[in-house]
Amino acid sequence: MLSIRRRILKNSVSLLRCSSTRIVTPPNTFTTAVKTAEKLVQPQSSKIFDDPFSIVSHEMSNLAKSIANLIGSGHPILNRVSSYYFEAEGKNVRPLIVLLLSKALSNIPVEQRNRIEIDTHDVTDQYHFKGTPGSKETIAGKSVDDSISPLAILHGINPKVILDPLSKPMDKLPQFDAMNGILPKQRRLAEIVEMIHTASLLHDDVIDLSDSRRGRPSGNIAFTNKMAVLAGDFLLGRASVAIARLRNPEVIELLSTTIANLVEGEFMQLKNTVMSQSDTIVNDGEKKTIPEPTGKVPTKQHEYSISRPEDVDHITNVNAAFEYYLHKTYLKTASLMSKSSRAAAVLSGSQDDIIENCYEFGRNLGLCFQIVDDMLDYTSSDAAFGKPSQADLKLGLATAPILFAWKEEPKLGELIARKFKEPGDVEIARRAVEKYGGLDQTRLMAEDYCHKALTNLRCLPESDARSALELLTNSVLTRNK
């Protein structure tokens, strides 16, 4: 193990240079790390592997195929739309994190992972060999491929007539799975996470009027807005069934909440309530006044709502805007990473302190990831980014770079409040970001979350999987798409 870690460190040192305040790495480290990860995981019994990501290559290489077995329907066009984004080359960061974290958790001694009883369908030969208790029936009880309700009830049709896509057995686990340590339910968790994320992409591209995704026409352009929305809904429905079949109430609660978080985050982005008390929103160029509540259902103003910038000291408004921005970022991006990381730890049977650190790791990494994404929106070309760049200001979004500039230039509050809708607003904002070093300050913020995520990982035993997670975490800062 020590020799492996030395070789990993030797290979990594040319890629990563860390200091107390800044990490300097080649601009394509993230892309290299992810592509390497996708090749990934077949530990060779007779060779020491140089690539730390190779420990999950089987799972990653079969990810799209496994998801296809989960999302099939009886309608060919629906199948085409719902699988459209899985065909393209994506980063697959979220399932990669789940798989690597699951592998890292397996290095915790079994006797220290007894918070829940791992049911017999979760036990690979590794755990049988180590003497994990397993004969007792638990609340989990059955495989992730077994339905809970009768198939005739689920389909409203004779199940012999239509094959339930969610009842197809998993691919046979490779021979080395016994030493790989990733549980079947953790593998399914990784697939579910990618399904939820992809559904959100289909919906986001409709909402944001996007025309490209992953280097080709976005779903709404390739098919239509209606089909893209329905395909996203279908993916969430299929994901929800797969979530239920994990048969762990805590994990079901976590993953179901991520779906609600995505919607709430999108609403926070849709209406910039941090800057206005107005009930008027602008979307797709159309002004819409929200109907007054009748009082039959209690509603309350969002906690982050503040006064107009001219009414309050602008630093107070800037601070509130940052709180709003970070909470929105958590809901839209970090929630899925953090809750899925926590779910992987729960399924491993780990103790509460490990579970909490896994959650914080996912939260800090997710915030870092999106903050870097917001920075790239100012600096990357469409071709490099894989989707329209320089779009946030055009959509009226106040992200970290412009918020840092606003701290130095109070008049920018007026542009933010009107969501950069007046002629020349976008250009003024971009010049201000450059003048006041908004991008440099944004990078420092991302680095802070990166370092916090690395600290969270130290709760796990040293292993190749942890090294891979550390490398991936560092490389988030240097990605260019």
Tab-separated table of C-alpha atoms in Angstrom:
chain	number	residue	atom	x	y	z
A	1	MET	CA	0.000	0.000	0.000
A	2	LEU	CA	2.812	2.385	0.873
A	3	SER	CA	4.531	1.812	-2.468
A	4	ILE	CA	1.277	2.473	-4.298
A	5	ARG	CA	0.747	5.745	-2.446
A	6	ARG	CA	4.344	6.794	-3.186
A	7	ARG	CA	3.812	6.191	-6.883
A	8	ILE	CA	0.524	8.094	-6.795
A	9	LEU	CA	2.185	11.025	-5.054
A	10	LYS	CA	5.060	10.933	-7.515
A	11	ASN	CA	2.652	11.015	-10.460
A	12	SER	CA	0.536	13.715	-8.827
A	13	VAL	CA	3.313	16.098	-7.876
A	14	SER	CA	3.824	17.246	-11.449
A	15	LEU	CA	0.103	17.999	-11.687
A	16	LEU	CA	-0.641	19.598	-8.367
A	17	ARG	CA	1.261	22.298	-6.489
A	18	CYS	CA	-0.501	23.289	-3.294
A	19	SER	CA	0.259	26.239	-1.039
A	20	SER	CA	-1.576	27.610	1.948
A	21	THR	CA	-3.597	30.011	-0.180
A	22	ARG	CA	-3.448	28.883	-3.783
A	23	ILE	CA	-3.220	25.729	-5.848
A	24	VAL	CA	-1.412	26.100	-9.163
A	25	THR	CA	-2.019	23.323	-11.687
A	26	PRO	CA	-2.106	22.891	-15.414
A	27	PRO	CA	-5.354	24.182	-16.953
A	28	ASN	CA	-6.513	20.759	-18.092
A	29	THR	CA	-5.945	18.796	-14.862
A	30	PHE	CA	-9.662	18.356	-14.225
A	31	THR	CA	-10.353	17.071	-17.726
A	32	THR	CA	-7.418	14.679	-17.473
A	33	ALA	CA	-8.563	13.461	-14.069
A	34	VAL	CA	-12.117	12.817	-15.215
A	35	LYS	CA	-11.094	11.103	-18.457
A	36	THR	CA	-8.688	8.959	-16.495
A	37	ALA	CA	-11.486	8.170	-14.074
A	38	GLU	CA	-13.771	7.055	-16.857
A	39	LYS	CA	-11.202	4.480	-17.998
A	40	LEU	CA	-11.003	3.351	-14.583
A	41	VAL	CA	-11.305	0.628	-12.093
A	42	GLN	CA	-9.933	-2.770	-12.595
A	43	PRO	CA	-7.285	-3.433	-9.983
A	44	GLN	CA	-4.924	-5.953	-11.547
A	45	SER	CA	-4.096	-8.837	-9.287
A	46	SER	CA	-0.522	-9.170	-10.500
A	47	LYS	CA	0.391	-5.515	-11.093
A	48	ILE	CA	0.501	-2.359	-9.053
A	49	PHE	CA	-1.553	0.183	-10.984
A	50	ASP	CA	-0.232	3.673	-11.571
A	51	ASP	CA	-3.641	5.275	-11.998
A	52	PRO	CA	-5.468	5.955	-8.698
A	53	PHE	CA	-8.789	6.203	-10.549
A	54	SER	CA	-8.459	2.732	-12.002
A	55	ILE	CA	-10.132	1.349	-8.896
A	56	VAL	CA	-13.630	2.148	-10.213
A	57	SER	CA	-13.236	1.756	-13.972
A	58	HIS	CA	-15.658	-1.144	-14.345
A	59	GLU	CA	-18.462	0.749	-12.647
A	60	MET	CA	-17.808	3.943	-14.611
A	61	SER	CA	-17.483	2.209	-17.974
A	62	ASN	CA	-20.805	0.445	-17.405
A	63	LEU	CA	-22.627	3.461	-15.947
A	64	ALA	CA	-24.568	4.455	-19.088
A	65	LYS	CA	-25.472	0.856	-19.850
A	66	SER	CA	-26.739	0.297	-16.312
A	67	ILE	CA	-28.802	3.496	-16.410
A	68	ALA	CA	-30.292	2.451	-19.764
A	69	ASN	CA	-31.624	-0.662	-18.024
A	70	LEU	CA	-33.364	1.592	-15.509
A	71	ILE	CA	-35.015	4.150	-17.797
A	72	GLY	CA	-36.482	2.061	-20.606
A	73	SER	CA	-40.134	2.675	-21.442
A	74	GLY	CA	-42.615	1.276	-23.935
A	75	HIS	CA	-42.339	4.396	-26.083
A	76	PRO	CA	-39.348	4.610	-28.468
A	77	ILE	CA	-39.292	8.419	-28.689
A	78	LEU	CA	-39.409	8.763	-24.911
A	79	ASN	CA	-36.502	6.319	-24.710
A	80	ARG	CA	-34.618	8.412	-27.266
A	81	VAL	CA	-35.097	11.720	-25.448
A	82	SER	CA	-34.445	10.395	-21.941
A	83	SER	CA	-31.204	8.707	-23.035
A	84	TYR	CA	-30.011	11.640	-25.197
A	85	TYR	CA	-27.655	13.232	-22.650
A	86	PHE	CA	-26.235	9.864	-21.592
A	87	GLU	CA	-24.955	9.330	-25.150
A	88	ALA	CA	-22.708	12.387	-25.043
A	89	GLU	CA	-19.398	12.542	-23.240
A	90	GLY	CA	-20.159	14.037	-19.848
A	91	LYS	CA	-18.022	14.602	-16.777
A	92	ASN	CA	-19.902	12.012	-14.685
A	93	VAL	CA	-18.380	13.652	-11.626
A	94	ARG	CA	-21.274	12.890	-9.271
A	95	PRO	CA	-21.379	9.108	-9.747
A	96	LEU	CA	-17.581	9.062	-9.746
A	97	ILE	CA	-17.559	10.722	-6.322
A	98	VAL	CA	-20.083	8.202	-4.983
A	99	LEU	CA	-18.086	5.229	-6.257
A	100	LEU	CA	-14.695	6.457	-5.083
A	101	LEU	CA	-16.118	7.427	-1.698
A	102	SER	CA	-17.797	4.019	-1.384
A	103	LYS	CA	-14.479	2.344	-2.122
A	104	ALA	CA	-12.703	4.568	0.404
A	105	LEU	CA	-15.334	3.752	3.056
A	106	SER	CA	-14.779	0.023	2.507
A	107	ASN	CA	-11.304	0.447	3.992
A	108	ILE	CA	-12.828	1.188	7.392
A	109	PRO	CA	-12.752	-2.078	9.374
A	110	VAL	CA	-16.060	-3.930	9.207
A	111	GLU	CA	-16.438	-3.966	12.982
A	112	GLN	CA	-16.430	-0.151	12.926
A	113	ARG	CA	-19.219	-0.087	10.337
A	114	ASN	CA	-22.092	-1.376	12.398
A	115	ARG	CA	-24.407	1.645	12.561
A	116	ILE	CA	-26.852	-0.314	10.411
A	117	GLU	CA	-26.818	-4.005	9.613
A	118	ILE	CA	-25.717	-4.568	6.041
A	119	ASP	CA	-28.376	-6.903	4.671
A	120	THR	CA	-27.488	-10.108	2.848
A	121	HIS	CA	-28.129	-8.617	-0.596
A	122	ASP	CA	-25.476	-5.992	0.105
A	123	VAL	CA	-22.817	-8.439	1.178
A	124	THR	CA	-20.115	-9.284	-1.356
A	125	ASP	CA	-17.635	-12.105	-0.824
A	126	GLN	CA	-15.356	-9.605	0.860
A	127	TYR	CA	-17.778	-9.139	3.732
A	128	HIS	CA	-18.600	-12.821	3.994
A	129	PHE	CA	-14.884	-13.463	4.245
A	130	LYS	CA	-14.520	-10.934	7.036
A	131	GLY	CA	-17.408	-12.408	8.947
A	132	THR	CA	-20.061	-9.733	8.568
A	133	PRO	CA	-23.315	-10.787	10.258
A	134	GLY	CA	-25.779	-11.356	7.464
A	135	SER	CA	-28.372	-14.071	7.902
A	136	LYS	CA	-30.892	-11.915	9.747
A	137	GLU	CA	-33.628	-10.294	7.630
A	138	THR	CA	-33.498	-6.504	7.796
A	139	ILE	CA	-35.630	-3.586	6.672
A	140	ALA	CA	-33.637	-3.603	3.427
A	141	GLY	CA	-34.409	-7.261	2.913
A	142	LYS	CA	-34.212	-7.583	-0.857
A	143	SER	CA	-32.121	-6.702	-3.865
A	144	VAL	CA	-32.223	-3.289	-5.548
A	145	ASP	CA	-33.701	-5.072	-8.578
A	146	ASP	CA	-36.703	-6.538	-6.733
A	147	SER	CA	-39.965	-4.619	-6.842
A	148	ILE	CA	-41.757	-3.774	-3.623
A	149	SER	CA	-45.263	-3.809	-5.116
A	150	PRO	CA	-46.476	-6.498	-7.535
A	151	LEU	CA	-45.509	-5.672	-11.121
A	152	ALA	CA	-49.144	-5.955	-12.205
A	153	ILE	CA	-49.929	-3.106	-9.806
A	154	LEU	CA	-46.972	-0.991	-10.926
A	155	HIS	CA	-47.813	-1.342	-14.622
A	156	GLY	CA	-51.569	-1.835	-14.604
A	157	ILE	CA	-50.887	-4.576	-17.135
A	158	ASN	CA	-49.860	-8.207	-17.164
A	159	PRO	CA	-46.154	-8.046	-16.310
A	160	LYS	CA	-45.493	-10.869	-18.784
A	161	VAL	CA	-46.577	-8.556	-21.583
A	162	ILE	CA	-44.120	-5.769	-20.751
A	163	LEU	CA	-40.740	-6.208	-19.166
A	164	ASP	CA	-40.239	-4.001	-16.157
A	165	PRO	CA	-37.018	-2.087	-16.895
A	166	LEU	CA	-36.384	-1.746	-13.181
A	167	SER	CA	-36.546	-5.497	-12.632
A	168	LYS	CA	-33.673	-6.333	-14.963
A	169	PRO	CA	-30.835	-7.835	-12.949
A	170	MET	CA	-27.591	-5.969	-12.638
A	171	ASP	CA	-24.654	-7.062	-14.734
A	172	LYS	CA	-22.856	-9.818	-12.929
A	173	LEU	CA	-20.348	-8.262	-10.590
A	174	PRO	CA	-16.804	-8.738	-11.853
A	175	GLN	CA	-14.645	-11.331	-10.196
A	176	PHE	CA	-12.616	-8.663	-8.431
A	177	ASP	CA	-15.698	-7.088	-6.850
A	178	ALA	CA	-15.107	-9.116	-3.726
A	179	MET	CA	-11.965	-7.111	-3.097
A	180	ASN	CA	-13.300	-3.884	-4.597
A	181	GLY	CA	-15.626	-3.273	-1.672
A	182	ILE	CA	-18.350	-1.289	-3.439
A	183	LEU	CA	-21.749	-2.569	-2.357
A	184	PRO	CA	-24.505	-3.208	-4.933
A	185	LYS	CA	-26.669	-0.510	-3.352
A	186	GLN	CA	-23.806	1.972	-3.583
A	187	ARG	CA	-23.441	1.140	-7.283
A	188	ARG	CA	-27.150	1.765	-7.746
A	189	LEU	CA	-26.823	5.006	-5.751
A	190	ALA	CA	-24.250	6.262	-8.270
A	191	GLU	CA	-26.643	5.512	-11.135
A	192	ILE	CA	-29.525	7.250	-9.381
A	193	VAL	CA	-27.431	10.365	-8.758
A	194	GLU	CA	-26.554	10.652	-12.448
A	195	MET	CA	-30.230	10.189	-13.407
A	196	ILE	CA	-31.316	13.015	-11.098
A	197	HIS	CA	-28.537	15.268	-12.367
A	198	THR	CA	-29.378	14.564	-16.017
A	199	ALA	CA	-33.066	15.254	-15.412
A	200	SER	CA	-32.102	18.641	-13.966
A	201	LEU	CA	-30.018	19.382	-17.092
A	202	LEU	CA	-32.993	18.695	-19.354
A	203	HIS	CA	-35.145	21.047	-17.285
A	204	ASP	CA	-32.453	23.720	-16.883
A	205	ASP	CA	-31.821	23.917	-20.620
A	206	VAL	CA	-35.497	24.629	-21.208
A	207	ILE	CA	-35.619	27.258	-18.454
A	208	ASP	CA	-32.374	28.944	-19.540
A	209	LEU	CA	-33.167	28.789	-23.279
A	210	SER	CA	-29.899	26.931	-23.853
A	211	ASP	CA	-29.003	25.781	-27.354
A	212	SER	CA	-26.076	23.461	-26.638
A	213	ARG	CA	-24.996	20.928	-24.061
A	214	ARG	CA	-21.940	18.659	-24.029
A	215	GLY	CA	-20.860	19.912	-27.425
A	216	ARG	CA	-24.101	19.290	-29.329
A	217	PRO	CA	-27.678	20.649	-29.492
A	218	SER	CA	-29.383	20.689	-26.102
A	219	GLY	CA	-32.409	18.468	-25.508
A	220	ASN	CA	-34.904	21.271	-25.980
A	221	ILE	CA	-33.390	22.137	-29.373
A	222	ALA	CA	-32.917	18.556	-30.558
A	223	PHE	CA	-36.448	17.517	-29.621
A	224	THR	CA	-38.715	20.348	-28.316
A	225	ASN	CA	-39.261	22.062	-24.993
A	226	LYS	CA	-42.227	19.847	-24.188
A	227	MET	CA	-40.415	16.573	-24.860
A	228	ALA	CA	-37.344	17.734	-22.916
A	229	VAL	CA	-39.470	18.616	-19.876
A	230	LEU	CA	-41.413	15.354	-20.039
A	231	ALA	CA	-38.223	13.317	-20.440
A	232	GLY	CA	-36.773	15.049	-17.370
A	233	ASP	CA	-39.930	14.216	-15.430
A	234	PHE	CA	-39.722	10.617	-16.599
A	235	LEU	CA	-36.112	10.325	-15.439
A	236	LEU	CA	-37.088	11.644	-12.001
A	237	GLY	CA	-39.922	9.112	-11.858
A	238	ARG	CA	-37.611	6.237	-12.722
A	239	ALA	CA	-35.014	7.515	-10.267
A	240	SER	CA	-37.664	7.667	-7.530
A	241	VAL	CA	-38.541	3.999	-8.037
A	242	ALA	CA	-34.866	3.067	-7.896
A	243	ILE	CA	-34.485	5.160	-4.723
A	244	ALA	CA	-37.356	3.275	-3.057
A	245	ARG	CA	-35.768	-0.048	-3.955
A	246	LEU	CA	-32.684	0.843	-1.946
A	247	ARG	CA	-34.996	0.055	0.990
A	248	ASN	CA	-33.250	2.393	3.404
A	249	PRO	CA	-35.553	5.116	4.803
A	250	GLU	CA	-32.665	7.440	5.643
A	251	VAL	CA	-31.233	7.245	2.120
A	252	ILE	CA	-34.684	7.597	0.559
A	253	GLU	CA	-35.209	10.781	2.564
A	254	LEU	CA	-31.814	12.177	1.548
A	255	LEU	CA	-32.177	11.538	-2.185
A	256	SER	CA	-35.808	12.633	-2.367
A	257	THR	CA	-34.843	15.897	-0.689
A	258	THR	CA	-32.211	16.565	-3.345
A	259	ILE	CA	-34.954	16.670	-5.984
A	260	ALA	CA	-36.888	19.236	-3.958
A	261	ASN	CA	-33.657	21.190	-3.381
A	262	LEU	CA	-33.042	21.429	-7.142
A	263	VAL	CA	-36.466	22.974	-7.677
A	264	GLU	CA	-36.127	25.412	-4.785
A	265	GLY	CA	-32.714	26.478	-6.038
A	266	GLU	CA	-34.130	27.080	-9.510
A	267	PHE	CA	-36.846	29.300	-8.016
A	268	MET	CA	-34.218	31.241	-6.092
A	269	GLN	CA	-32.424	31.812	-9.384
A	270	LEU	CA	-35.641	32.655	-11.243
A	271	LYS	CA	-36.590	35.485	-8.933
A	272	ASN	CA	-33.839	37.616	-7.445
A	273	THR	CA	-35.690	38.075	-4.134
A	274	VAL	CA	-32.537	39.098	-2.333
A	275	MET	CA	-32.715	42.463	-4.094
A	276	SER	CA	-36.409	43.183	-4.187
A	277	GLN	CA	-39.705	42.734	-2.413
A	278	SER	CA	-41.561	42.938	-5.729
A	279	ASP	CA	-43.943	40.197	-6.826
A	280	THR	CA	-43.086	40.832	-10.478
A	281	ILE	CA	-40.695	38.508	-12.260
A	282	VAL	CA	-39.246	38.608	-15.742
A	283	ASN	CA	-38.760	35.356	-17.634
A	284	ASP	CA	-38.186	34.812	-21.342
A	285	GLY	CA	-38.643	38.540	-21.830
A	286	GLU	CA	-42.140	38.456	-20.321
A	287	LYS	CA	-43.092	40.346	-17.155
A	288	LYS	CA	-45.331	38.400	-14.867
A	289	THR	CA	-47.023	39.580	-11.684
A	290	ILE	CA	-47.488	36.795	-9.167
A	291	PRO	CA	-51.111	36.525	-7.937
A	292	GLU	CA	-51.722	37.651	-4.365
A	293	PRO	CA	-52.131	34.787	-1.874
A	294	THR	CA	-55.683	34.124	-0.683
A	295	GLY	CA	-54.604	33.349	2.875
A	296	LYS	CA	-55.975	29.808	2.792
A	297	VAL	CA	-52.442	28.439	2.628
A	298	PRO	CA	-49.794	30.067	4.850
A	299	THR	CA	-46.925	31.575	2.858
A	300	LYS	CA	-43.973	33.639	3.978
A	301	GLN	CA	-41.367	35.866	2.381
A	302	HIS	CA	-38.012	34.244	1.675
A	303	GLU	CA	-35.630	34.771	4.583
A	304	TYR	CA	-32.980	36.282	2.322
A	305	SER	CA	-35.159	39.143	1.065
A	306	ILE	CA	-33.620	42.555	1.727
A	307	SER	CA	-34.323	46.152	0.861
A	308	ARG	CA	-33.417	47.940	-2.324
A	309	PRO	CA	-29.706	48.827	-2.466
A	310	GLU	CA	-30.390	52.540	-2.167
A	311	ASP	CA	-32.248	52.022	1.113
A	312	VAL	CA	-29.553	50.194	3.096
A	313	ASP	CA	-25.789	50.359	3.433
A	314	HIS	CA	-24.584	48.503	0.375
A	315	ILE	CA	-22.163	46.270	2.323
A	316	THR	CA	-25.150	44.899	4.236
A	317	ASN	CA	-26.820	44.130	0.937
A	318	VAL	CA	-23.656	42.588	-0.501
A	319	ASN	CA	-23.335	40.270	2.489
A	320	ALA	CA	-26.974	39.245	2.207
A	321	ALA	CA	-26.514	38.710	-1.539
A	322	PHE	CA	-23.554	36.402	-0.876
A	323	GLU	CA	-25.636	34.397	1.610
A	324	TYR	CA	-28.392	34.109	-0.974
A	325	TYR	CA	-25.929	33.142	-3.696
A	326	LEU	CA	-24.238	30.442	-1.621
A	327	HIS	CA	-27.550	28.983	-0.458
A	328	LYS	CA	-28.831	28.906	-4.041
A	329	THR	CA	-25.551	27.273	-5.098
A	330	TYR	CA	-25.936	24.663	-2.379
A	331	LEU	CA	-29.472	23.826	-3.480
A	332	LYS	CA	-28.723	23.669	-7.202
A	333	THR	CA	-25.336	21.919	-7.125
A	334	ALA	CA	-23.918	21.001	-3.722
A	335	SER	CA	-27.073	19.386	-2.329
A	336	LEU	CA	-26.896	16.405	-4.680
A	337	MET	CA	-23.156	15.940	-4.074
A	338	SER	CA	-23.424	16.284	-0.305
A	339	LYS	CA	-26.514	14.154	0.252
A	340	SER	CA	-25.344	11.406	-2.098
A	341	SER	CA	-21.977	11.338	-0.309
A	342	ARG	CA	-23.814	11.062	2.988
A	343	ALA	CA	-26.024	8.306	1.540
A	344	ALA	CA	-22.953	6.315	0.454
A	345	ALA	CA	-21.640	6.527	4.013
A	346	VAL	CA	-24.995	5.499	5.477
A	347	LEU	CA	-25.160	2.451	3.206
A	348	SER	CA	-21.633	1.485	4.271
A	349	GLY	CA	-22.750	1.206	7.895
A	350	SER	CA	-20.225	3.842	9.013
A	351	GLN	CA	-20.566	5.742	12.274
A	352	ASP	CA	-22.053	9.229	12.620
A	353	ASP	CA	-18.769	11.155	12.583
A	354	ILE	CA	-17.774	9.543	9.274
A	355	ILE	CA	-21.238	10.175	7.827
A	356	GLU	CA	-21.083	13.848	8.812
A	357	ASN	CA	-17.619	14.325	7.294
A	358	CYS	CA	-18.747	12.660	4.069
A	359	TYR	CA	-21.689	15.070	3.919
A	360	GLU	CA	-19.432	18.075	4.527
A	361	PHE	CA	-16.984	16.805	1.927
A	362	GLY	CA	-19.728	16.686	-0.696
A	363	ARG	CA	-21.047	20.092	0.356
A	364	ASN	CA	-17.660	21.811	0.203
A	365	LEU	CA	-16.715	20.107	-3.061
A	366	GLY	CA	-20.083	20.999	-4.587
A	367	LEU	CA	-19.746	24.663	-3.642
A	368	CYS	CA	-16.195	24.703	-4.999
A	369	PHE	CA	-17.352	23.068	-8.227
A	370	GLN	CA	-20.126	25.585	-8.890
A	371	ILE	CA	-18.063	28.618	-7.897
A	372	VAL	CA	-15.423	27.531	-10.417
A	373	ASP	CA	-18.241	27.033	-12.939
A	374	ASP	CA	-19.403	30.615	-12.339
A	375	MET	CA	-15.848	31.825	-12.828
A	376	LEU	CA	-15.493	29.872	-16.086
A	377	ASP	CA	-18.636	31.534	-17.397
A	378	TYR	CA	-16.591	34.741	-17.594
A	379	THR	CA	-13.450	33.211	-19.077
A	380	SER	CA	-14.227	30.189	-21.277
A	381	SER	CA	-15.305	29.958	-24.877
A	382	ASP	CA	-18.408	28.034	-25.934
A	383	ALA	CA	-16.249	25.325	-27.508
A	384	ALA	CA	-14.197	24.792	-24.349
A	385	PHE	CA	-17.158	25.010	-21.981
A	386	GLY	CA	-19.401	22.613	-23.922
A	387	LYS	CA	-22.371	24.951	-23.395
A	388	PRO	CA	-22.982	28.679	-23.914
A	389	SER	CA	-20.442	30.668	-21.905
A	390	GLN	CA	-20.698	34.255	-20.704
A	391	ALA	CA	-24.404	33.594	-20.160
A	392	ASP	CA	-24.911	34.393	-16.472
A	393	LEU	CA	-25.002	38.165	-16.855
A	394	LYS	CA	-27.225	37.866	-19.919
A	395	LEU	CA	-29.611	35.773	-17.832
A	396	GLY	CA	-29.499	38.399	-15.088
A	397	LEU	CA	-27.625	36.187	-12.630
A	398	ALA	CA	-25.439	37.785	-9.976
A	399	THR	CA	-22.713	35.256	-9.228
A	400	ALA	CA	-19.565	35.591	-7.125
A	401	PRO	CA	-17.404	37.631	-9.578
A	402	ILE	CA	-19.920	40.484	-9.886
A	403	LEU	CA	-20.773	40.335	-6.179
A	404	PHE	CA	-17.105	40.882	-5.297
A	405	ALA	CA	-17.014	43.819	-7.711
A	406	TRP	CA	-20.212	45.216	-6.150
A	407	LYS	CA	-18.488	45.284	-2.775
A	408	GLU	CA	-16.052	47.847	-4.253
A	409	GLU	CA	-18.513	49.691	-6.515
A	410	PRO	CA	-21.896	50.417	-4.834
A	411	LYS	CA	-23.530	51.593	-8.076
A	412	LEU	CA	-23.442	48.041	-9.403
A	413	GLY	CA	-26.306	47.276	-7.025
A	414	GLU	CA	-28.668	49.066	-9.384
A	415	LEU	CA	-27.629	46.841	-12.291
A	416	ILE	CA	-27.963	43.723	-10.180
A	417	ALA	CA	-31.412	44.787	-8.980
A	418	ARG	CA	-32.666	45.147	-12.559
A	419	LYS	CA	-30.862	41.920	-13.593
A	420	PHE	CA	-28.666	43.680	-16.167
A	421	LYS	CA	-31.618	44.350	-18.458
A	422	GLU	CA	-30.720	47.874	-19.598
A	423	PRO	CA	-28.533	48.386	-22.676
A	424	GLY	CA	-24.861	48.377	-21.725
A	425	ASP	CA	-25.424	46.776	-18.295
A	426	VAL	CA	-23.644	43.531	-19.181
A	427	GLU	CA	-20.581	45.359	-20.524
A	428	ILE	CA	-20.413	47.637	-17.467
A	429	ALA	CA	-20.607	44.628	-15.178
A	430	ARG	CA	-17.874	42.731	-17.022
A	431	ARG	CA	-15.522	45.717	-16.902
A	432	ALA	CA	-16.183	46.092	-13.172
A	433	VAL	CA	-15.345	42.427	-12.562
A	434	GLU	CA	-12.041	42.939	-14.354
A	435	LYS	CA	-11.292	46.251	-12.642
A	436	TYR	CA	-11.892	45.044	-9.091
A	437	GLY	CA	-10.388	41.561	-9.414
A	438	GLY	CA	-13.684	39.715	-9.091
A	439	LEU	CA	-12.314	36.580	-10.713
A	440	ASP	CA	-9.243	36.425	-8.467
A	441	GLN	CA	-11.383	36.775	-5.351
A	442	THR	CA	-13.773	34.137	-6.676
A	443	ARG	CA	-10.862	31.742	-7.148
A	444	LEU	CA	-9.746	32.307	-3.555
A	445	MET	CA	-13.270	31.484	-2.376
A	446	ALA	CA	-13.239	28.270	-4.421
A	447	GLU	CA	-9.823	27.333	-3.011
A	448	ASP	CA	-11.127	27.774	0.526
A	449	TYR	CA	-13.936	25.281	-0.099
A	450	CYS	CA	-11.453	22.936	-1.802
A	451	HIS	CA	-9.201	22.919	1.279
A	452	LYS	CA	-12.204	22.279	3.537
A	453	ALA	CA	-13.215	19.299	1.395
A	454	LEU	CA	-9.698	17.870	1.619
A	455	THR	CA	-9.818	18.239	5.401
A	456	ASN	CA	-13.101	16.299	5.505
A	457	LEU	CA	-11.494	13.411	3.614
A	458	ARG	CA	-8.919	12.943	6.356
A	459	CYS	CA	-11.527	11.160	8.451
A	460	LEU	CA	-11.109	8.201	6.074
A	461	PRO	CA	-8.242	5.700	6.255
A	462	GLU	CA	-5.381	6.263	3.836
A	463	SER	CA	-6.085	4.342	0.641
A	464	ASP	CA	-5.852	4.569	-3.119
A	465	ALA	CA	-9.515	5.595	-3.247
A	466	ARG	CA	-8.926	8.472	-0.832
A	467	SER	CA	-5.913	9.560	-2.884
A	468	ALA	CA	-8.089	9.536	-5.991
A	469	LEU	CA	-10.695	11.691	-4.239
A	470	GLU	CA	-8.003	14.130	-3.134
A	471	LEU	CA	-6.653	14.379	-6.677
A	472	LEU	CA	-10.140	14.904	-8.092
A	473	THR	CA	-10.909	17.557	-5.456
A	474	ASN	CA	-7.750	19.497	-6.254
A	475	SER	CA	-8.332	19.229	-9.990
A	476	VAL	CA	-11.747	20.911	-9.714
A	477	LEU	CA	-9.897	24.204	-9.275
A	478	THR	CA	-8.030	23.892	-12.553
A	479	ARG	CA	-10.720	22.573	-14.867
A	480	ASN	CA	-11.533	24.572	-17.971
A	481	LYS	CA	-14.932	23.060	-18.692
